[in-house]
XYZ file of C-alpha atoms in Angstrom:
88
model
C 96.222 122.043 112.841
C 92.439 120.264 113.838
C 89.993 119.017 111.867
C 86.885 118.016 112.541
C 83.108 119.614 111.460
C 83.739 122.465 113.387
C 80.814 124.984 111.807
C 78.093 123.130 112.972
C 79.497 122.315 116.179
C 80.937 126.035 118.006
C 80.303 128.509 115.218
C 82.413 129.749 112.701
C 84.137 132.072 115.385
C 86.448 129.285 116.654
C 87.727 128.725 113.306
C 90.741 130.309 113.366
C 92.134 130.987 116.603
C 95.890 132.460 117.343
C 98.241 129.291 116.024
C 95.551 127.034 116.521
C 93.916 126.726 112.912
C 90.619 124.793 112.845
C 89.842 123.163 109.553
C 87.139 121.416 108.328
C 89.318 119.367 105.743
C 92.764 119.588 105.375
C 95.213 118.203 102.865
C 96.966 115.999 105.017
C 99.912 115.153 102.540
C 100.759 118.396 102.264
C 100.516 119.248 105.749
C 102.705 116.858 106.684
C 105.141 117.729 103.717
C 105.568 121.527 105.510
C 109.131 121.801 106.786
C 107.585 123.363 109.726
C 105.949 119.941 110.610
C 108.091 117.831 112.813
C 105.884 114.952 114.427
C 102.189 113.847 113.441
C 99.951 112.848 116.305
C 97.465 110.000 114.568
C 95.171 107.408 115.364
C 97.214 105.601 112.847
C 95.194 103.914 110.458
C 96.358 103.120 107.687
C 96.447 106.386 105.648
C 97.379 108.367 107.924
C 100.395 105.790 108.464
C 101.134 105.937 105.039
C 100.786 109.800 104.674
C 103.313 110.088 107.588
C 105.939 107.400 106.282
C 106.077 108.960 102.702
C 106.839 112.634 104.603
C 109.810 110.998 106.983
C 107.537 112.528 109.547
C 107.823 110.463 113.166
C 104.155 109.289 114.922
C 103.006 109.624 118.456
C 100.143 107.075 118.115
C 97.112 107.255 120.051
C 95.080 104.403 118.480
C 91.397 103.993 118.359
C 90.041 101.327 116.636
C 91.525 97.640 116.288
C 94.477 96.992 114.103
C 95.458 100.607 114.923
C 97.467 99.509 118.047
C 99.191 96.904 115.846
C 100.215 99.889 113.154
C 101.432 102.122 116.196
C 103.996 99.076 117.384
C 105.014 97.667 113.962
C 105.998 101.696 113.497
C 107.635 101.576 117.202
C 109.781 98.390 116.857
C 111.396 100.885 113.924
C 112.014 103.614 115.548
C 109.297 105.831 113.596
C 106.669 105.859 116.436
C 105.840 106.153 120.185
C 102.276 104.656 121.148
C 100.248 105.837 123.492
C 98.256 102.596 123.783
C 94.730 102.441 126.326
C 95.115 100.380 129.251
C 92.041 98.768 129.182
């Protein structure tokens, strides 16, 4: 599941392809609560971290902005995440 402004960028023909669903918006809490979701690939922003914790889903963290790396490292120290941190 991937969200982005896809219609303008790629056209409506790419909005759903097999098992991959592309949507302009999703209810993140609802998606994370689904039993088929076993982990969450996240940038580790505060809201995403909160939603993953509430849903009891482990995170693969890919921080982008300052502060997100510390969220990911904190989660990792508690066994709730693996972090893919940039070396630059």
